[in-house]
Each structure stands twice: as C-alpha cells, then as structure tokens.
Amino acid sequence: MTATASAGPLLAVRGVKTYYGNIIALKGVDIDVRQGEIVTLIGANGAGKSTLMMTIFGNPRAREGAITFAGQDITNLPTHEIARLSIAQSPEGRRIFGRMTVYENLQMGAGVTGMRHFGEDIEKIFTLFPRLRERRDQRGGTLSGGEQQMLAIGRALMSRPRLLLLDEPSLGLAPIIVRGIFEAIRRLNREEGLTVFLVEQNAFHALKLAHRGYVMVNGVVTLSGSGRDLLANPQVRAAYLEGGHH
Amino acid sequence: MQAETARMSVPAAIKDALLAALVMLGLSVPMLAWRTEQNMSNELILVPRWGAVAIACAIVFAGRLALSLFVWNRRAGARSVRVTRLLSIAGRAALAAAGALAFIACALVAWSLGHQASWIAIAAMAMVVAFLALLATFIVKASIGFEAARAYLAPAFLGFIAIFPIVAIHYAGWQGALKWIDNFGIQILIYVTLGWGLNIVVGLAGLLDLGYVAFYAVGAYSYALLAKQFGLSFWLLMPLAAILAAFWGILLGFPVLRLRGDYLAIVTLAFGEIIRLVLINWVDFSNGYAGISGIPRPSFFGIPFNADDDGFSAVFGLEFSPVYRTIFLYYLIFCLALLIAFVTTRLRRLPIGRAWEALREDEIACRALGINTVNTKLTAFAIGAGFGGLAGSFFAARQGFISPESFVFMESAMILAIVVLGGMGSLIGCAMAAILMIGGTELMRELDFLKTGFNIPGLGLSIPGFGADFDPTQYRMLLFGLAMVLIMIWKPRGLISTREPSIFYREKKAVSGSLVKEGHG
C-alpha cells in the first residue's frame, strides 16, 4: 500500500448532485473515506445510497459537485477507467456472470491488473472464502446467495484495489452468512489495510463494523460520526435499529 | 417397479388423449375440414375433407396416449443402475417400433383415401428414422458414457467431413458426386462458417444481430467487384473482403453501442435491409437486381480449373471434369471453417474472448471490472462481420454469379436459427444445426419417391405418390417450424447447451489448503 494518501482522503465526494432525468436523487452529498478506514453509509430504502455508489462509478454521472480519488478528479471519467484506478466495486445485486464458472468469474476480476499476481491473488481469495475453492468449477448462477456475494467480493478483490465499494452485501442473506461476510471484510481491513466504503441497510452490523458512518435521508447526509457514536445515537436507534438486530 | 407407479394410469391417459383429440378437432375444423375449389363453371365450392380431420384427431390421440403412457414421468423412477438404463433403452426401442407400426397400420387403414396414405407413410418413415437415430445415440451414451461420447463427437465429425468427398465419389461416382459435394458439402460448410461467424456476435458477446447477411453480402460484392474491375487474385481478395466486412461491422457497431436485446435486433435488421436495398438500387455500382455474373473463379495456386492445356486436369494428367474444382472448393471452405473454429477457440481464452462472454452475462458488472465495453462490442461486431465477409467472398467465387436475391432477411434468420438451435456459443452445436437445417432442406429435393410413390417390398404394397406437381421443398418452412418447436421443447438451450469453461483451476499440490489457511497467504 502506498502512503501518499496521508495528504487527504482517499475518496472525497464534494457537493454531489445526481438526477434521474429531472428528478433529483442526491441533493449535494459530502463524504470522505480515508486510507485504511471502513466507512459505512446507512439509510432507508430509496434514500439514495446506491445512487451515490453508482455515481462514484460514473453511472449516473454527477451533474454538480466533484468526486476525487487519491487526489485525481474522477467525476467525468468513464466507468471502466474509474475501475482501472484500483477502485473495485461489488455492485448491488452482486451481478455474477451466471454461465461462467467461479474460477472464470474471479479471472474476470483480475482484468485490471493482468495475470501477473493471478495465482497468488486467487489463493488469497480462496483462503478468505474457502467455499469458493470448493465451488470453483461450478457455474456462478448455480451458487447460493451467500456464495454469490462472496464471489462478488472476491471478484472485486482480484483487481488488488485500494478502495473497495460494497453495495448492500447483506441483501437477502441469512444472518449467519452476513456475519461471515462482515467478518471477512473486517479481516481484509485489519490484515491488508484495505479501505472499504460500505452501503448498507443493515445498520446494526454495518455500524458495528465501520470506523465511521454516514446516515442518508432523502438524498442528503443528515448525520455522521464514528460507528460507535452513531450506534448510540438515539435518532439512529429510533430510525434504524429499533425492532431488533437484523 | 417404482417407475411404473409414477406413470399415469391407463384410463386417465385415455381420457387425457381424448381431450387432446377434442382440441385437435376444434382446431382442425376451420383449418382442415373444408377445401375451397373451383368447379366446372368456375364457381368457388367447398369440398369437405372429414377424413383428414379424423386422421389428424387419430394421430393426436395416439401420439398423446403414447407420450403419457411411455415417455412422460419416466424420470420418476430410479434409473441409476446401468441395467435399468439398458432396459429403458430397450423400452424406447420397443416404443419406437410400436409407434412406427401404429403409423403403418394407420397408413394401411387410410390407404383407400389416396393421397393421405402417402402422408402417413412418410410420417411413419420419419418416426422410424427418428427412433433409430435416438436408439443409436442412447446405445452410444449407455456404452461409453455421456462425457466420453461428447469427447468423440468433434473428432468423429471432423473425420467424416474430411473424407466426405471420397465417400461421395465412392458411392455416387464421379458425376453423381458433384451434386453431393456441391449442394450438400459446400452449401452446409458455408452455413457452418456463417454460423460460427455470427456465433461470435450472438453466441459469445450476446448481441442479437438480425442483419448478419449484410456482411455476407459485403464480402461477396467486395470480391466480385474487385476481382472483375481490377483482376485481383482470389487469395488476395479473400482477406481483403474480410477486412472490408469487418469495417462495416464496426460501422454498424458504433450507432448500436447503447442498444441491447430487442432494440439492437431491430436496428441490425434494418441495417441488413439497407445494404440489400442499396445493392438493388445503386445500379451503377452493383448492377442492381441483375447482379454480377462472370465472377472469376479461384484457381489452384495459379492453375485454373478449365479444359485448357494449362488447366488443372491437363497439368495433372487427368481427364477433364468439373468435379476437381468442386472438390477443391469443398476443401477450401473446410479449411476456412477450421480456421474460424481455431481462431474462435483461441479468442475465447484470451482477455477479449472472456470479455465477450462476460458482456453477454452482465454489461454493468463488466464495466465495474474495468472492461471497456465499447471496444469489446466493436471487436465482436468486427470479427464476426469479418468471418461473414470471408464466407461471402467464398460464396461469390463458388457461384460465379451474385445478386441481391442471395442476401435477403431469410438468410439472416437462417444463420441466426443455426446459432440458436446449436446452443449459443457452441461450435459443434452450430455445425450440427447447420447440417440439420441446410442438409435437411437439400435432402428434400431428393425425395423423388414422394412424386412417384413407392413400393413396400415385403408386403407387396405400393403407396401412391403425390404426382409430378408435388414439390417437397415447399414444405421447408413447415418442417423448419416443426424442428424448431421440437428442439425448443426438448433442448431449450440448443443442441449443445453446456458451456465449456475457458480456464480450469490447477490445484497447487505443493501447498495444501490447510497450511495456507494458517498463514493467511
């Protein structure tokens, strides 16, 4: 990992406004993700969390504001070029290549870095998610939801990213699987120093995992703070945590 | 036996079959029951055909009954033991024989009805052939296993195609072989080539292209015009035609980059038509409907195939015969097909080929993984079109005459059908579908017995024919439709639906999994 990012945040979102046609989805969002952090963005359905995630990747494009990654303005870069700047994404809905095998899916993830570290990296993924090793020659579409999520994260990691964007990794998964996946994210952060930006509806788990968190309501960030503070915040508790832990 | 209990009981099956026959009755009354004819005084009259309705209903009844008694629900029982499998093969063979017998019986009963008897005899023959083919495949699968059967498929295929002209000459003689090599061999191989070209666009990259024939036309006209105007050699123009077609592929690719699925299909369809209409209307350029004739034929590395003293036959001390050129063309298109197959299998293992397949699966994920989808689509269009152009230049050289008639939408549909029926992405599946569809069409021209009628030797029976006016090729589309429906029922993902992974995991034996786990790689 390079140490250049100490100068500023690795990812900086400044006053970003995004529209779907004429409908505004993000009404000026500011978010920082610093090197080595896990940052989470929580919020209800339709708050604009996934829109922000997609805006960072340039689709839809931010109509106002700026997004910088490691000091470089990426607001108007094409999606695939953003991906080549070692930002990896595990998109919403996982988007596994269904007819390709697990192994091929992982190979697709290594497209950015080429095949130089391929063997080494894939061993690392298989160590992180041993289930993927068992399923390596199985078609992606035949995996269970949890395995698909592991594959989506593994595929994203194959590009040796500096920043990993995760969009709702817990969506539709059993609690025990969610715990496993969040544990893997924590390990990646601790042992590899991987910076993670996590969009989640599952506020409890996300805030427990993250160093810092943002709360988004109707396209605006209304609250921010350390994961622990937000977990204790009465507003957050009332809006997102009541009714038990998911 | 467990399998028996899971099957439909006989009374229930009969009831079900009666219901199906009733539906058929309802359907056949408006379609079959009356025929309009002109009588002596030129008035339109209705001729009742209740016999035909009865036969249609009887066929539906018998077929439905056989299906529900013998075929459906057969998976319910345990079939793991090899003996059971062999038994089921024997059972199917018996079913085949029973079905064929039933149809022959029907044919005999309906014999007095004249023409209809021929139809039923044909149906019975088709059944017998189909079931013999089924039986053969089942026996092969049962004796060597499915995987092994697949492994032998491609080499067996290639071997047969390689020796086909020799076989044809052996059985049909030098003159008779001409038709088989040209109409069957070359024709099928052209479509195999086209199918493999389109396979890149549709099968691998997942871009539905309904105008593929445009690139075939570009290739054909490129060769025809450049060869006639500038007298350039076939060997030079063939790659040039491919490059020009690829260029047009990119030209089509640009405006349709953002489109997928139905929208893409419509635009490509229009593109195919535009090329054809330009060829028709730009008479100065392409000679319009009249087409281009006298296109130079390819030579054997400089030695022309003609009766002259420096012609192929004379040089090699052979008696002159057009069959040499045909054989040469056959092996030429065979080599082209092999080249395309080789390039395709190589490309699939390269980043670009993997990107095509990933694009077919999920475009958004592709972009998120840093794949430039614009380049990926354009290369798919260009390479697919280039192969189409290659086939087109060969087509022009083989025919010696081309016109816009050869590049109608029907051709695009045919090529697409070959790719889809073959199983998107599978080369061997494409080849099988091409043989089935093109070979089947050509075979229909050979069915002279349908005109003249035929005798069943053992029984001393003779089945009347349909008369000299009857043209079996007119039923081409009907049979196409039938074949397509059947394949979509039994093999909805195409003849060869399993996708061969382009890469396999090589287990690292030196480091065991448990050790890696401890050390965190």
mmCIF file with all atom_site columns, C-alpha atoms in Angstrom, chain A residues 10-105:
data_model
loop_
_atom_site.group_PDB
_atom_site.id
_atom_site.type_symbol
_atom_site.label_atom_id
_atom_site.label_alt_id
_atom_site.label_comp_id
_atom_site.label_asym_id
_atom_site.label_entity_id
_atom_site.label_seq_id
_atom_site.pdbx_PDB_ins_code
_atom_site.Cartn_x
_atom_site.Cartn_y
_atom_site.Cartn_z
_atom_site.occupancy
_atom_site.B_iso_or_equiv
_atom_site.pdbx_formal_charge
_atom_site.auth_seq_id
_atom_site.auth_comp_id
_atom_site.auth_asym_id
_atom_site.auth_atom_id
_atom_site.pdbx_PDB_model_num
ATOM 1  C CA . LEU A 1 10  ? -8.600  8.547   -0.437  1.00 0.00 ? 10  LEU A CA 1
ATOM 2  C CA . LEU A 1 11  ? -12.097 9.189   -1.711  1.00 0.00 ? 11  LEU A CA 1
ATOM 3  C CA . ALA A 1 12  ? -13.725 12.595  -1.428  1.00 0.00 ? 12  ALA A CA 1
ATOM 4  C CA . VAL A 1 13  ? -17.280 13.295  -2.501  1.00 0.00 ? 13  VAL A CA 1
ATOM 5  C CA . ARG A 1 14  ? -17.997 17.030  -2.550  1.00 0.00 ? 14  ARG A CA 1
ATOM 6  C CA . GLY A 1 15  ? -21.421 18.567  -3.051  1.00 0.00 ? 15  GLY A CA 1
ATOM 7  C CA . VAL A 1 16  ? -22.510 15.859  -5.461  1.00 0.00 ? 16  VAL A CA 1
ATOM 8  C CA . LYS A 1 17  ? -25.931 16.248  -7.052  1.00 0.00 ? 17  LYS A CA 1
ATOM 9  C CA . THR A 1 18  ? -27.298 13.445  -9.182  1.00 0.00 ? 18  THR A CA 1
ATOM 10 C CA . TYR A 1 19  ? -30.514 13.401  -11.164 1.00 0.00 ? 19  TYR A CA 1
ATOM 11 C CA . TYR A 1 20  ? -32.567 10.705  -12.802 1.00 0.00 ? 20  TYR A CA 1
ATOM 12 C CA . GLY A 1 21  ? -33.979 12.758  -15.634 1.00 0.00 ? 21  GLY A CA 1
ATOM 13 C CA . ASN A 1 22  ? -35.403 15.760  -13.829 1.00 0.00 ? 22  ASN A CA 1
ATOM 14 C CA . ILE A 1 23  ? -35.809 14.036  -10.505 1.00 0.00 ? 23  ILE A CA 1
ATOM 15 C CA . ILE A 1 24  ? -33.076 14.815  -8.049  1.00 0.00 ? 24  ILE A CA 1
ATOM 16 C CA . ALA A 1 25  ? -31.730 11.785  -6.215  1.00 0.00 ? 25  ALA A CA 1
ATOM 17 C CA . LEU A 1 26  ? -28.679 13.214  -4.458  1.00 0.00 ? 26  LEU A CA 1
ATOM 18 C CA . LYS A 1 27  ? -29.061 16.774  -3.209  1.00 0.00 ? 27  LYS A CA 1
ATOM 19 C CA . GLY A 1 28  ? -25.457 17.708  -2.541  1.00 0.00 ? 28  GLY A CA 1
ATOM 20 C CA . VAL A 1 29  ? -23.621 14.933  -0.744  1.00 0.00 ? 29  VAL A CA 1
ATOM 21 C CA . ASP A 1 30  ? -20.251 15.256  1.039   1.00 0.00 ? 30  ASP A CA 1
ATOM 22 C CA . ILE A 1 31  ? -18.451 12.123  2.104   1.00 0.00 ? 31  ILE A CA 1
ATOM 23 C CA . ASP A 1 32  ? -14.817 11.333  2.926   1.00 0.00 ? 32  ASP A CA 1
ATOM 24 C CA . VAL A 1 33  ? -13.198 7.949   3.025   1.00 0.00 ? 33  VAL A CA 1
ATOM 25 C CA . ARG A 1 34  ? -9.661  7.973   4.411   1.00 0.00 ? 34  ARG A CA 1
ATOM 26 C CA . GLN A 1 35  ? -6.955  5.438   3.724   1.00 0.00 ? 35  GLN A CA 1
ATOM 27 C CA . GLY A 1 36  ? -7.346  2.321   5.864   1.00 0.00 ? 36  GLY A CA 1
ATOM 28 C CA . GLU A 1 37  ? -10.859 3.093   7.080   1.00 0.00 ? 37  GLU A CA 1
ATOM 29 C CA . ILE A 1 38  ? -14.104 1.198   6.890   1.00 0.00 ? 38  ILE A CA 1
ATOM 30 C CA . VAL A 1 39  ? -16.783 3.797   6.256   1.00 0.00 ? 39  VAL A CA 1
ATOM 31 C CA . THR A 1 40  ? -20.431 2.926   6.042   1.00 0.00 ? 40  THR A CA 1
ATOM 32 C CA . LEU A 1 41  ? -23.397 4.753   4.598   1.00 0.00 ? 41  LEU A CA 1
ATOM 33 C CA . ILE A 1 42  ? -26.712 3.724   6.093   1.00 0.00 ? 42  ILE A CA 1
ATOM 34 C CA . GLY A 1 43  ? -30.218 4.810   5.292   1.00 0.00 ? 43  GLY A CA 1
ATOM 35 C CA . ALA A 1 44  ? -33.675 3.602   4.399   1.00 0.00 ? 44  ALA A CA 1
ATOM 36 C CA . ASN A 1 45  ? -34.854 2.259   1.067   1.00 0.00 ? 45  ASN A CA 1
ATOM 37 C CA . GLY A 1 46  ? -34.710 4.920   -1.607  1.00 0.00 ? 46  GLY A CA 1
ATOM 38 C CA . ALA A 1 47  ? -32.543 7.307   0.412   1.00 0.00 ? 47  ALA A CA 1
ATOM 39 C CA . GLY A 1 48  ? -30.016 7.453   -2.425  1.00 0.00 ? 48  GLY A CA 1
ATOM 40 C CA . LYS A 1 49  ? -27.339 5.129   -1.048  1.00 0.00 ? 49  LYS A CA 1
ATOM 41 C CA . SER A 1 50  ? -26.974 3.011   -4.145  1.00 0.00 ? 50  SER A CA 1
ATOM 42 C CA . THR A 1 51  ? -27.258 6.096   -6.327  1.00 0.00 ? 51  THR A CA 1
ATOM 43 C CA . LEU A 1 52  ? -24.217 7.542   -4.584  1.00 0.00 ? 52  LEU A CA 1
ATOM 44 C CA . MET A 1 53  ? -22.369 4.278   -5.058  1.00 0.00 ? 53  MET A CA 1
ATOM 45 C CA . MET A 1 54  ? -23.175 4.287   -8.755  1.00 0.00 ? 54  MET A CA 1
ATOM 46 C CA . THR A 1 55  ? -22.383 7.978   -9.109  1.00 0.00 ? 55  THR A CA 1
ATOM 47 C CA . ILE A 1 56  ? -18.894 7.326   -7.769  1.00 0.00 ? 56  ILE A CA 1
ATOM 48 C CA . PHE A 1 57  ? -18.550 4.863   -10.663 1.00 0.00 ? 57  PHE A CA 1
ATOM 49 C CA . GLY A 1 58  ? -19.843 7.411   -13.141 1.00 0.00 ? 58  GLY A CA 1
ATOM 50 C CA . ASN A 1 59  ? -23.218 5.941   -13.995 1.00 0.00 ? 59  ASN A CA 1
ATOM 51 C CA . PRO A 1 60  ? -25.369 8.005   -13.492 1.00 0.00 ? 60  PRO A CA 1
ATOM 52 C CA . ARG A 1 61  ? -22.998 10.928  -13.651 1.00 0.00 ? 61  ARG A CA 1
ATOM 53 C CA . ALA A 1 62  ? -22.927 13.665  -11.008 1.00 0.00 ? 62  ALA A CA 1
ATOM 54 C CA . ARG A 1 63  ? -24.448 16.799  -12.527 1.00 0.00 ? 63  ARG A CA 1
ATOM 55 C CA . GLU A 1 64  ? -22.842 19.033  -9.913  1.00 0.00 ? 64  GLU A CA 1
ATOM 56 C CA . GLY A 1 65  ? -20.045 18.601  -7.411  1.00 0.00 ? 65  GLY A CA 1
ATOM 57 C CA . ALA A 1 66  ? -16.804 16.664  -7.631  1.00 0.00 ? 66  ALA A CA 1
ATOM 58 C CA . ILE A 1 67  ? -15.538 13.213  -6.789  1.00 0.00 ? 67  ILE A CA 1
ATOM 59 C CA . THR A 1 68  ? -11.815 12.723  -6.282  1.00 0.00 ? 68  THR A CA 1
ATOM 60 C CA . PHE A 1 69  ? -9.920  9.520   -5.737  1.00 0.00 ? 69  PHE A CA 1
ATOM 61 C CA . ALA A 1 70  ? -6.348  9.725   -4.405  1.00 0.00 ? 70  ALA A CA 1
ATOM 62 C CA . GLY A 1 71  ? -6.239  13.355  -5.440  1.00 0.00 ? 71  GLY A CA 1
ATOM 63 C CA . GLN A 1 72  ? -7.438  12.678  -9.014  1.00 0.00 ? 72  GLN A CA 1
ATOM 64 C CA . ASP A 1 73  ? -10.757 14.069  -10.227 1.00 0.00 ? 73  ASP A CA 1
ATOM 65 C CA . ILE A 1 74  ? -12.835 11.098  -11.406 1.00 0.00 ? 74  ILE A CA 1
ATOM 66 C CA . THR A 1 75  ? -16.174 12.887  -11.730 1.00 0.00 ? 75  THR A CA 1
ATOM 67 C CA . ASN A 1 76  ? -16.254 12.635  -15.510 1.00 0.00 ? 76  ASN A CA 1
ATOM 68 C CA . LEU A 1 77  ? -14.198 9.528   -16.175 1.00 0.00 ? 77  LEU A CA 1
ATOM 69 C CA . PRO A 1 78  ? -15.858 6.596   -17.956 1.00 0.00 ? 78  PRO A CA 1
ATOM 70 C CA . THR A 1 79  ? -16.829 3.755   -15.646 1.00 0.00 ? 79  THR A CA 1
ATOM 71 C CA . HIS A 1 80  ? -14.234 1.295   -16.869 1.00 0.00 ? 80  HIS A CA 1
ATOM 72 C CA . GLU A 1 81  ? -11.445 3.828   -16.417 1.00 0.00 ? 81  GLU A CA 1
ATOM 73 C CA . ILE A 1 82  ? -12.545 4.520   -12.865 1.00 0.00 ? 82  ILE A CA 1
ATOM 74 C CA . ALA A 1 83  ? -12.387 0.792   -12.255 1.00 0.00 ? 83  ALA A CA 1
ATOM 75 C CA . ARG A 1 84  ? -8.833  0.736   -13.566 1.00 0.00 ? 84  ARG A CA 1
ATOM 76 C CA . LEU A 1 85  ? -7.759  3.281   -10.935 1.00 0.00 ? 85  LEU A CA 1
ATOM 77 C CA . SER A 1 86  ? -7.864  0.448   -8.403  1.00 0.00 ? 86  SER A CA 1
ATOM 78 C CA . ILE A 1 87  ? -11.329 1.170   -7.123  1.00 0.00 ? 87  ILE A CA 1
ATOM 79 C CA . ALA A 1 88  ? -13.248 -2.079  -7.047  1.00 0.00 ? 88  ALA A CA 1
ATOM 80 C CA . GLN A 1 89  ? -16.943 -2.491  -6.676  1.00 0.00 ? 89  GLN A CA 1
ATOM 81 C CA . SER A 1 90  ? -19.172 -5.299  -5.579  1.00 0.00 ? 90  SER A CA 1
ATOM 82 C CA . PRO A 1 91  ? -22.332 -3.970  -7.176  1.00 0.00 ? 91  PRO A CA 1
ATOM 83 C CA . GLU A 1 92  ? -25.860 -4.134  -5.859  1.00 0.00 ? 92  GLU A CA 1
ATOM 84 C CA . GLY A 1 93  ? -27.480 -7.428  -6.760  1.00 0.00 ? 93  GLY A CA 1
ATOM 85 C CA . ARG A 1 94  ? -23.999 -8.963  -6.982  1.00 0.00 ? 94  ARG A CA 1
ATOM 86 C CA . ARG A 1 95  ? -24.080 -9.265  -10.792 1.00 0.00 ? 95  ARG A CA 1
ATOM 87 C CA . ILE A 1 96  ? -22.238 -12.546 -11.038 1.00 0.00 ? 96  ILE A CA 1
ATOM 88 C CA . PHE A 1 97  ? -21.525 -13.878 -14.541 1.00 0.00 ? 97  PHE A CA 1
ATOM 89 C CA . GLY A 1 98  ? -24.059 -16.669 -14.304 1.00 0.00 ? 98  GLY A CA 1
ATOM 90 C CA . ARG A 1 99  ? -22.895 -19.013 -17.048 1.00 0.00 ? 99  ARG A CA 1
ATOM 91 C CA . MET A 1 100 ? -19.244 -18.693 -16.208 1.00 0.00 ? 100 MET A CA 1
ATOM 92 C CA . THR A 1 101 ? -17.572 -20.763 -13.515 1.00 0.00 ? 101 THR A CA 1
ATOM 93 C CA . VAL A 1 102 ? -16.498 -19.360 -10.164 1.00 0.00 ? 102 VAL A CA 1
ATOM 94 C CA . TYR A 1 103 ? -12.922 -19.543 -11.342 1.00 0.00 ? 103 TYR A CA 1
ATOM 95 C CA . GLU A 1 104 ? -13.704 -17.648 -14.536 1.00 0.00 ? 104 GLU A CA 1
ATOM 96 C CA . ASN A 1 105 ? -15.609 -15.026 -12.579 1.00 0.00 ? 105 ASN A CA 1
#
